[in-house]
XYZ file of C-alpha atoms in Angstrom:
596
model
C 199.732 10.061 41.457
C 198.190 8.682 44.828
C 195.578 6.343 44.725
C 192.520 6.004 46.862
C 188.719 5.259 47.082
C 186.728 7.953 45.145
C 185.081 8.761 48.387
C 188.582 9.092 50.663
C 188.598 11.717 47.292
C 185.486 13.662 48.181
C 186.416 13.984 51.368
C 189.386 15.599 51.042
C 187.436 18.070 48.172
C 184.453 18.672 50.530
C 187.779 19.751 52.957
C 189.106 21.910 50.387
C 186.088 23.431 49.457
C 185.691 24.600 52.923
C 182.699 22.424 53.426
C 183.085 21.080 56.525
C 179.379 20.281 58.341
C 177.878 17.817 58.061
C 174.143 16.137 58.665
C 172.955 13.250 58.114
C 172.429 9.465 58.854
C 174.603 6.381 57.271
C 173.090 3.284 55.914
C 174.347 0.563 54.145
C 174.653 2.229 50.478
C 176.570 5.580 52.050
C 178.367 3.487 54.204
C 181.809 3.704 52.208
C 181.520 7.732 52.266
C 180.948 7.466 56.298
C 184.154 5.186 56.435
C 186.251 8.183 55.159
C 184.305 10.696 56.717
C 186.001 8.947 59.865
C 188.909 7.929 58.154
C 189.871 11.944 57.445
C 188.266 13.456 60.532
C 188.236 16.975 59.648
C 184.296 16.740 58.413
C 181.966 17.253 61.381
C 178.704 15.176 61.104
C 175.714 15.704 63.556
C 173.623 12.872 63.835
C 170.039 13.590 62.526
C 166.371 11.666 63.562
C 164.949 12.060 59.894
C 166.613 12.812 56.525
C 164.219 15.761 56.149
C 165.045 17.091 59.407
C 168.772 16.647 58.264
C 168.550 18.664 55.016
C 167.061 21.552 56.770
C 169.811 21.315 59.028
C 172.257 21.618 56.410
C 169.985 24.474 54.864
C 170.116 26.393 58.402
C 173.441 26.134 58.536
C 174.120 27.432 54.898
C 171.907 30.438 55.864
C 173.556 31.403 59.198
C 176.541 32.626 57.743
C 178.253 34.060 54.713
C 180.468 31.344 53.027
C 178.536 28.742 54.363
C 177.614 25.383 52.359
C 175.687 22.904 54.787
C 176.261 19.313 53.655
C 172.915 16.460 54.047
C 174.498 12.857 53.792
C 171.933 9.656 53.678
C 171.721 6.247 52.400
C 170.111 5.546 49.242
C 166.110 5.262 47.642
C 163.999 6.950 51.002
C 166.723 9.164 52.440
C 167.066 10.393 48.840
C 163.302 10.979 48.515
C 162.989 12.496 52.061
C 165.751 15.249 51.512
C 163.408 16.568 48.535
C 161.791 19.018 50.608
C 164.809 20.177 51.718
C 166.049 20.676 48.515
C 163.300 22.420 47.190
C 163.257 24.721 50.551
C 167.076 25.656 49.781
C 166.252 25.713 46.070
C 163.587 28.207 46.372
C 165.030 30.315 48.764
C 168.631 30.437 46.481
C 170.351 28.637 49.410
C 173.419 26.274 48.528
C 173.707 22.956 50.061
C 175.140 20.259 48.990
C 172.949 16.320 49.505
C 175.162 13.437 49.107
C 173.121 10.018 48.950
C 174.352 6.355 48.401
C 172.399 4.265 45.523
C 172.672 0.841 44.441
C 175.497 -0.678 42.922
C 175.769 0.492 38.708
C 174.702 -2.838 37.360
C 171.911 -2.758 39.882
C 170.155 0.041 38.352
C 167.731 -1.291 36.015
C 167.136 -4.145 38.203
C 164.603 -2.954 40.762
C 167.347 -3.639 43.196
C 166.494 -2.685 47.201
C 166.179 0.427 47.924
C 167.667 1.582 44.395
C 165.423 4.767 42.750
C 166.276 7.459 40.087
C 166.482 10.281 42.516
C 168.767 12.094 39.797
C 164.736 12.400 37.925
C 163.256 13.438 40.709
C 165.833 15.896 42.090
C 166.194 17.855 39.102
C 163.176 20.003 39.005
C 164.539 21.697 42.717
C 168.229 21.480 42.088
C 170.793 23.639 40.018
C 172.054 19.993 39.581
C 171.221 16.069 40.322
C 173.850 13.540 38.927
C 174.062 9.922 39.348
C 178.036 9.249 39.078
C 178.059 5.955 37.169
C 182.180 6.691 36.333
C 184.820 6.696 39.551
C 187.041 8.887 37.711
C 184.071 11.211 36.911
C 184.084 12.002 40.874
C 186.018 14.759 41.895
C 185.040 16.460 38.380
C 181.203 15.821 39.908
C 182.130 17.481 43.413
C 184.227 20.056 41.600
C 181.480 21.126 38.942
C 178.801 21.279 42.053
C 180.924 23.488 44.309
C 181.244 26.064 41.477
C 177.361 25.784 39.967
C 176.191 26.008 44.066
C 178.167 29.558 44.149
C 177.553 31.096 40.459
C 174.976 33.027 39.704
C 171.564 32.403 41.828
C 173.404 30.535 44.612
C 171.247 27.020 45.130
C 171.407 23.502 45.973
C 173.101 20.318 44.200
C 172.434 16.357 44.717
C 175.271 14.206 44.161
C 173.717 9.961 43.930
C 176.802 7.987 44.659
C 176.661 4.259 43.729
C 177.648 1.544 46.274
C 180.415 -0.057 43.638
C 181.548 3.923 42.479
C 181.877 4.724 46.054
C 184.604 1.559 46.491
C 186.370 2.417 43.505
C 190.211 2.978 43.027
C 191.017 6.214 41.399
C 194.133 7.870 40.798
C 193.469 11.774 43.078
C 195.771 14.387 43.940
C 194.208 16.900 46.179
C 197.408 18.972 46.348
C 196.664 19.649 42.304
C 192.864 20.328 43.102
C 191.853 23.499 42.428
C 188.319 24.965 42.790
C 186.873 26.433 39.552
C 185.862 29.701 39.359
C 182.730 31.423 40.644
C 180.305 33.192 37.626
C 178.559 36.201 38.834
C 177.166 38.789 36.486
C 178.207 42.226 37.109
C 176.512 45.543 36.304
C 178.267 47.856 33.852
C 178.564 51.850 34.969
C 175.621 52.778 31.737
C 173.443 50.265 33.200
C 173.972 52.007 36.990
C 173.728 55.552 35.382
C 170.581 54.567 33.816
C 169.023 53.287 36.913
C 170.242 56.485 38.839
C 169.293 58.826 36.105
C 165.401 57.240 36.720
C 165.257 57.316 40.279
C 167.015 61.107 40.582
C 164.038 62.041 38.368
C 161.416 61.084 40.548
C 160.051 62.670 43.701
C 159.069 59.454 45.885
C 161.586 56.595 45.466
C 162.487 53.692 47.329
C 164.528 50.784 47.058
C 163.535 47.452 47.763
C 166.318 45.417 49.131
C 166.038 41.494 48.613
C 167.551 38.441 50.195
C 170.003 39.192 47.240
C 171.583 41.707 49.149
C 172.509 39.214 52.096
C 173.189 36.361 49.932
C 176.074 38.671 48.325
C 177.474 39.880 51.595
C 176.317 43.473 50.711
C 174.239 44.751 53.661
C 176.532 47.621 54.379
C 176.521 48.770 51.016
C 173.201 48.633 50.481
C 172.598 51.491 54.032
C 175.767 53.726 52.460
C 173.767 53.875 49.456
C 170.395 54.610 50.716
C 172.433 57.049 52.670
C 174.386 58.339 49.934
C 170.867 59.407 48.164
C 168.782 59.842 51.719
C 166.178 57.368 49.957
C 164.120 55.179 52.128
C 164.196 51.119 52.168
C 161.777 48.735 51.963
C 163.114 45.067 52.920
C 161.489 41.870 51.702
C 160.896 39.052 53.959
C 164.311 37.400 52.387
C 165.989 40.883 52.653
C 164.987 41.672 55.736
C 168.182 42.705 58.333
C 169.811 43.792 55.283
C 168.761 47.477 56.809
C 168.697 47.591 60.768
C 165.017 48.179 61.636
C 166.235 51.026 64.142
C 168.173 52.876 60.804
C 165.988 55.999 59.984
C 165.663 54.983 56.392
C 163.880 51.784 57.352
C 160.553 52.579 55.810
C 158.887 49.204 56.980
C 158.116 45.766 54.855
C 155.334 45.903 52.311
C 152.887 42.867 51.451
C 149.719 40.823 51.748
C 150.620 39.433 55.212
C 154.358 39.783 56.786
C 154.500 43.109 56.393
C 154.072 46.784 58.257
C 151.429 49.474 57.437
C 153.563 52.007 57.207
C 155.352 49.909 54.875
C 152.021 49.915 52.654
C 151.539 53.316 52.586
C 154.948 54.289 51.871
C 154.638 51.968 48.880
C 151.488 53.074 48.042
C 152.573 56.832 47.579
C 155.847 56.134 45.779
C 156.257 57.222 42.279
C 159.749 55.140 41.997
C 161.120 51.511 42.955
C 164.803 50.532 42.592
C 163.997 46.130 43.652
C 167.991 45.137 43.978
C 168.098 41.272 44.911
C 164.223 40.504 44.920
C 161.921 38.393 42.772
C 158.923 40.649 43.709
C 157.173 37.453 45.178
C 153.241 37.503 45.230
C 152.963 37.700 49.182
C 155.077 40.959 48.249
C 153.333 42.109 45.811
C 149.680 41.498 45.930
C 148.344 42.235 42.532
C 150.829 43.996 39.834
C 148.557 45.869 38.562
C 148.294 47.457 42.090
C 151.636 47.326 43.193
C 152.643 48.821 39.616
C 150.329 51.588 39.115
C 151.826 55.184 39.137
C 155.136 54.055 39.565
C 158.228 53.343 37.507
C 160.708 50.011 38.258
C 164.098 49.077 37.841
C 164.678 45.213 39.218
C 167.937 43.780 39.626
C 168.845 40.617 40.217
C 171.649 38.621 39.553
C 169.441 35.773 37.710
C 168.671 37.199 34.002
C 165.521 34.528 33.724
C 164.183 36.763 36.911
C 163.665 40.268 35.194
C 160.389 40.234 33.849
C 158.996 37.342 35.314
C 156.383 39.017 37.328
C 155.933 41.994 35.465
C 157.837 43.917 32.889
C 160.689 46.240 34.835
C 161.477 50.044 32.433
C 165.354 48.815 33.289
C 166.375 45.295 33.880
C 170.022 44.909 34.943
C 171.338 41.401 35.467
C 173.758 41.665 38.233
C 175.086 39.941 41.516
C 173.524 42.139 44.199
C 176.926 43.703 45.563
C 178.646 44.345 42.063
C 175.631 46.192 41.084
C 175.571 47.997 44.728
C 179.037 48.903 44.029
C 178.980 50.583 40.894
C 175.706 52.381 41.628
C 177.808 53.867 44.590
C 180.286 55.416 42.705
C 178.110 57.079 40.309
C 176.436 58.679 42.803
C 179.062 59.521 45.087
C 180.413 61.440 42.016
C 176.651 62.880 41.743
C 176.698 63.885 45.156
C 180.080 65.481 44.873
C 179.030 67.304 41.840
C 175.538 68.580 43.410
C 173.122 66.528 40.962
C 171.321 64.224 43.872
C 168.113 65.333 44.591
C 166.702 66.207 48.105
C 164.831 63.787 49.828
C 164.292 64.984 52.933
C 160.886 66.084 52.946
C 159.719 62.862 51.520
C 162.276 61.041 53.954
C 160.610 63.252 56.714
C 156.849 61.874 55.394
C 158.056 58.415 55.489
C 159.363 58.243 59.403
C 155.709 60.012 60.181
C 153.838 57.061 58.980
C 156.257 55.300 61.111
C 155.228 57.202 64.127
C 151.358 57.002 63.611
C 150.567 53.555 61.891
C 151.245 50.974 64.322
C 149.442 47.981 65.304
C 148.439 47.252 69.432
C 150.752 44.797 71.266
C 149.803 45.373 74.711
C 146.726 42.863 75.534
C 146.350 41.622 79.232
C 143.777 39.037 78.347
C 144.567 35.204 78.929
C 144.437 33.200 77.200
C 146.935 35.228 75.737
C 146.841 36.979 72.815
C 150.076 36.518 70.030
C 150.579 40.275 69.749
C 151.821 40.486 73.670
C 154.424 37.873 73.144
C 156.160 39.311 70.344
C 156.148 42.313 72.435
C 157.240 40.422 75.250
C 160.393 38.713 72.708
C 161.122 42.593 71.793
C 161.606 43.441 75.736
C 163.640 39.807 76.707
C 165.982 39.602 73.775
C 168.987 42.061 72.340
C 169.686 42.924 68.691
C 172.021 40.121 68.049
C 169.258 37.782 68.451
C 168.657 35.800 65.435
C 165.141 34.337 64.640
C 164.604 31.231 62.761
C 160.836 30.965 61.362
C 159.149 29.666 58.572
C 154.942 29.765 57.804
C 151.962 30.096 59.615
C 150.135 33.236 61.711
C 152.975 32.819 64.296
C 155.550 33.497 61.534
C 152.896 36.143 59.696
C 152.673 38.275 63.352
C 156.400 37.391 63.919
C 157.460 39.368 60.955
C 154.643 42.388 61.378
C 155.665 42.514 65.196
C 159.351 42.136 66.050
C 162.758 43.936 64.954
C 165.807 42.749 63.128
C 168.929 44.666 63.247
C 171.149 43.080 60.962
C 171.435 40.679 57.933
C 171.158 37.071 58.783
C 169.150 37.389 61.835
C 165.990 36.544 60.190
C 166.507 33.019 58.946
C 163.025 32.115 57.321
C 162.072 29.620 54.541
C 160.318 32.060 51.961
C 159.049 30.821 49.178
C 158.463 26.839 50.025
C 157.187 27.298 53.744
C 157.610 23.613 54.806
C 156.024 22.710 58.127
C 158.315 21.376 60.202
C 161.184 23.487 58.615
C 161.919 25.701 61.821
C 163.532 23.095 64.543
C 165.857 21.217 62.315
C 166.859 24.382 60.704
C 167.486 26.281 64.223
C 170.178 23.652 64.906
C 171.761 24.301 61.766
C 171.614 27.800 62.703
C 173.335 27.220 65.946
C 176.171 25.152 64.519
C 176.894 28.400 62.058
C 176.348 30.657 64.562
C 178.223 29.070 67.626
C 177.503 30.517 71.433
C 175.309 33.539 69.425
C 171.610 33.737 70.610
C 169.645 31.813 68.456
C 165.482 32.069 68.801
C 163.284 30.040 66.497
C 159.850 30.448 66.284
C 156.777 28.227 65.658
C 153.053 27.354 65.727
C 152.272 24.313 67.589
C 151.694 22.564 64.327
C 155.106 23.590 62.493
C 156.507 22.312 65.812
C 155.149 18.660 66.020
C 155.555 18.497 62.093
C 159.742 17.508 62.897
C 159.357 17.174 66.699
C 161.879 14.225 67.087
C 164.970 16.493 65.970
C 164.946 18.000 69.189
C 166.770 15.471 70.515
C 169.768 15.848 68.085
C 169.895 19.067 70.040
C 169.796 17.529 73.351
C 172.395 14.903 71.927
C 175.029 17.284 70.335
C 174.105 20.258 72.938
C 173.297 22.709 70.302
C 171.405 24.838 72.766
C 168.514 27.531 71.636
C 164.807 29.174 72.821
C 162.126 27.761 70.865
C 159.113 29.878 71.270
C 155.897 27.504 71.110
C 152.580 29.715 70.129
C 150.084 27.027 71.106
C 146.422 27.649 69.585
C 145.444 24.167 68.771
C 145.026 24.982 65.694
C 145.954 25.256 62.259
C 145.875 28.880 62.331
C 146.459 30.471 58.790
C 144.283 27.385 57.174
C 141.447 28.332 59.928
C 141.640 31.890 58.871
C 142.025 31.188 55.328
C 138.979 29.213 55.040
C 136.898 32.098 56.448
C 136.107 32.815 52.561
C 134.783 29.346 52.369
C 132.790 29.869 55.828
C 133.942 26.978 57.336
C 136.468 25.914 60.179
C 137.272 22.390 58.544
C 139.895 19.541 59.925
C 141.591 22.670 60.984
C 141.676 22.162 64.825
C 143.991 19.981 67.085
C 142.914 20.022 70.199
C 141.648 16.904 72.148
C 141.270 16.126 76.445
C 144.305 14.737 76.758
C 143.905 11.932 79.286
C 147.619 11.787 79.680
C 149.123 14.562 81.013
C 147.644 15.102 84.580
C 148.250 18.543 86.315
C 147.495 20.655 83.260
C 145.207 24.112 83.908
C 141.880 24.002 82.844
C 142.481 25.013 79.586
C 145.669 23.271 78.446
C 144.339 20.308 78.915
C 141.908 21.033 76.309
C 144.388 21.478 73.696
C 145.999 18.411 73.217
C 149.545 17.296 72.389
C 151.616 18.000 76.029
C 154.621 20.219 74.400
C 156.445 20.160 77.517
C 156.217 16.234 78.037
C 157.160 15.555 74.908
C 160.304 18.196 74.449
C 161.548 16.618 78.021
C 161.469 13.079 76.864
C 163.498 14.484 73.489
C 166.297 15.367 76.419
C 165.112 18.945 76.727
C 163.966 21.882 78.724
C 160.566 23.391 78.678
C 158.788 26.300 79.976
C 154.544 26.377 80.229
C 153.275 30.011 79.960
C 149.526 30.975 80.420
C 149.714 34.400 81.742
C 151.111 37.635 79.262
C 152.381 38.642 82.867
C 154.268 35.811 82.807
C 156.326 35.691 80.036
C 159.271 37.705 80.672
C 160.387 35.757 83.770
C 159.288 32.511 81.743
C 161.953 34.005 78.681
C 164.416 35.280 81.725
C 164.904 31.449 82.747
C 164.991 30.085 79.015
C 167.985 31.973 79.135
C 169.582 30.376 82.058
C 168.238 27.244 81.268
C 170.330 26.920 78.170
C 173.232 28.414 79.575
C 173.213 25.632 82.356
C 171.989 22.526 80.193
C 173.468 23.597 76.672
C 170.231 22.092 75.357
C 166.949 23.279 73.466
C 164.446 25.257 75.703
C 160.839 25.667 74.356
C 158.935 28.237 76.067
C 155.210 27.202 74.989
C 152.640 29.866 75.509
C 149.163 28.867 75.639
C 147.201 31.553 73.201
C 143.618 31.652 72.700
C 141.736 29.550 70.432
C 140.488 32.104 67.762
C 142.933 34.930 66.875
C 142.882 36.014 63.017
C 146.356 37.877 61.916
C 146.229 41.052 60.068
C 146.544 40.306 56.607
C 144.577 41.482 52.789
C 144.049 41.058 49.711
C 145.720 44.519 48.477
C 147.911 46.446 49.685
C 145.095 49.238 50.196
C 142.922 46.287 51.531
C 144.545 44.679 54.586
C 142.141 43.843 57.011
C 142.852 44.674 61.014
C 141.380 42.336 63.078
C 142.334 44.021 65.937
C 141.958 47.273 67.682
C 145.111 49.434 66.171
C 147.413 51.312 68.584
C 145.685 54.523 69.766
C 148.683 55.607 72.417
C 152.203 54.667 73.097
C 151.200 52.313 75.696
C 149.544 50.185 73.064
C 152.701 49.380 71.434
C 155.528 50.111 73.758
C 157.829 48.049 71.797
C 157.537 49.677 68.087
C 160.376 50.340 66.631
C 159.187 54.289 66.538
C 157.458 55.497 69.084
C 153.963 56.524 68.601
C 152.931 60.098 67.939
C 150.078 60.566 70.806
């Protein structure tokens, strides 16, 4: 049997595994892994600026495409404690990566030793699994067991601590007689799918609501021949959304507090059936069950058994991986359909694409400072349906997701459930090393953006180029318009006379931090827009500005101050802030056009 350093062994798993990106920063504890990171040279590692910024990396990456497992490597005690947030993003959001961190030498443990902390503890509560390896020979077994926990069940995220002395280790390690161990996914049973299709044939208003379950399992296609199969509409969650083109006729809009559609809430609001296949029926979703509940009957299934019932009480819970169950709920009712026993939808169908073409909100404002609505509109016009959009909390990500169009699953990459500022850069390079020479456009507040600022430069480094669309109110948007209720605007607003950045308008030098200075001394390009009749040529040369520098180009676009984002309590109580769209011209970019 060969013998070699229990890291030169983890290599050649993580190789095996197919895990083969890397992010990260050595130190003096992870030092030994780095060695055979070099040593084998078939694990590529992009230099990150923060340990944070390089677990949302990893967690990008992981998201970008199917297969995917990003890896976060730091040093021990802070780098450890800084990829937490990571962790709990990916954790949340059922996204497997894997963090590998160096620790202090066994004997060293108790000791109070430099640098040395129990990150095993404190990863736990936001991993599927956090292990201190205290044994060399318990290694690969560590690595193997984490591989297969990351991809059974409700995919997530596993921390592997690595002590200096384990690391250095002699073990005995074939990788030839490796083997990965098998993945665990529940699978729905043909009663359970002729249950669930014997409730939704019996009503007269159903839906489905398709979850970032669907996309996890790869099952985006069969989720549209089965909504075609039974001519029943969709309604996408955040997470799902993509998993049904926006343009597909069954697209009946998403539903919710704030990221969603009105169309999407009335739809909801008059259906008498819900099918939720890969959702957790989150509260941003939901609003209140007892609203979202009322007059309707629910089936929820999701491939984590803990989930059904969680949020309310389902009349059939089915524990299944979202594609097995999408599978055998297609052949029961292709033999349905064969047989003449589907219902017809198409009145109901019909009802649904009318909302479509009457309840939209206005885009078009001519008004600088600019209003949000026109750049989204402006996005719509500059980029194609293989765009994919990397976002993750605020009003810019709130009016992202009630504004622009997705066409396909994984092209709205968006920490859910955790929101961390700062999330969106890091993660939009991770993006772009999964989705290589594919347009990648993130999108951020101007506070999300300064949160990780300094990763820009790993961009500018390792020319992962992107657009990076900068809404710039000076403010702490949502918080502002949150504490409304509390009739305050408190420690909410950013903006300062900056005495630093001569030439600046008027009114951007009002607002503070100089975006553009700062992304050009991070090694990138940057592009200041203060006119809405500006924005497509400022979006045109984005474009060709990344194409020539192969480098991250932030368009910012200076908004005004105040805007408040349409968003409710209910889903009958949503408030528009706004004037609504009253003629086509007022949203020439919805996805239907308006009925005049």
């Amino acid at each position: 049997m060969p013998k070699m350093r229990t890291v030169d062994a983890a290599i050649a798993i993580l190789a095996k595994e197919g895990a083969t990106e890397a992010f990260g920063l050595p130190g003096a504890a992870i030092n030994p892994f780095y060695s055979a990171m070099r040593a084998h040279g078939g694990i590529r590692h992009t230099l990150a600026r923060h340990v944070e910024g390089a677990s949302h990396m990893a967690d990008g990456y992981s998201r970008a495409a199917d297969g995917n497992i990003g890896i976060c490597v730091g040093t021990s005690g802070p780098a450890g404690t800084d990829m937490i947030t990571g962790l709990y993003a990916a954790w949340a959001d059922s996204v497997p990566i894997l963090c590998i961190t160096g620790q202090a030498p066994v004997a060293k443990l108790h000791k109070e030793d430099f640098q040395a902390v129990d990150i095993e503890s404190i990863a736990k509560p936001v991993t599927k699994m956090a292990m201190t390896v205290l044994e060399p020979a318990q290694v690969p077994g560590a690595f193997q067991k984490a591989f297969q926990l990351m991809r059974s069940g409700r995919p997530g995220p596993v921390l592997l601590d690595l002590p200096f002395d384990v690391q250095q280790a002699q073990i005995e390690f074939d990788i030839d007689a490796y083997e990965p161990l098998p993945v665990e996914k529940p699978r729905a049973t043909r009663i359970q799918a002729e249950k669930a299709l014997d409730l939704l044939t019996a009503a007269e208003r159903p839906l489905i609501v398709a979850g970032g379950g669907i996309i996890n399992a790869n099952a985006s296609s069969r989720l549209v021949e089965l909504a075609e199969l039974l001519n029943v509409p969709v309604v996408p969650t955040l997470m799902g959304w993509g998993a049904i083109p926006d343009s597909h006729r069954l697209m009946a809009g998403m539903v919710g507090l704030q990221t969603s559609h009105r169309y999407g809430n009335e739809t909801m609001l008059a259906s008498d059936f819900v099918i939720g296949i890969g959702n957790r029926w989150a509260n941003r979703h939901t609003g209140s069950v007892e609203k979202y509940t009322a007059g309707r009957k629910f089936v929820h299934i999701d491939i984590e058994p803990t989930q059904i019932g969680r949020v309310f009480a389902p009349d059939l819970g089915i524990t299944s991986d979202a594609g097995a169950a999408l599978d055998v709920l297609l052949e029961v009712a292709r033999e349905r359909k064969a047989t003449g026993r589907l219902p017809d939808y198409r009145a109901w169908v019909a009802e649904c694409v009318r909302r479509k073409g009457r309840l939209q909100r206005k885009t078009h404002f001519t008004e600088a400072p600019i209003k949000p609505q026109r750049v989204y509109e402006e996005m719509n016009k500059a980029f194609g349906e293989d765009t994919t959009y990397v976002s993750t909390i605020g009003l810019s990500q709130i009016a992202g997701a009630q504004l622009l169009h997705v066409f396909g699953p994984r092209r709205w990459i968006n920490a859910g459930q955790a929101g961390p500022l700062g999330w969106t850069a890091p993660a939009a390079l991770g993006v772009v090393r999964g989705k290589p020479e594919q347009t990648v456009v993130a999108l951020s507040g101007d506070y999300d953006f300064q949160f990780m600022i300094e990763e820009l430069a790993v961009g500018a480094q390792f020319q992962l180029p992107y657009i990076h669309v900068v809404v710039n109110n000076s403010y702490l948007g949502l918080i502002r318009q949150s504490q409304r209720g509390f009739e305050m605007d408190y420690h909410v607003s950013l903006a300062f006379e900056n005495v630093n950045s001569a030439g600046l308008s008027a009114t951007a030098a009002g607002y503070g931090v100089d975006h553009v200075k700062v992304a050009e001394g991070l090694g990138c390009k940057a592009i200041r827009v203060e006119d809405p009749e500006d924005l497509a040529a400022a979006f045109d040369k984005a474009r060709a500005l990344m194409a020539e520098y192969k480098v991250p180009v932030i368009v910012e676009v200076i908004l005004e101050r105040v805007t408040n984002i349409s968003m409710g309590t209910e889903l009958d109580n949503v408030t528009e802030f706004e004037e609504l769209a009253a003629r086509g011209v007022d949203a020439p970019t919805a996805i239907t056009a308006l009925l005049d």
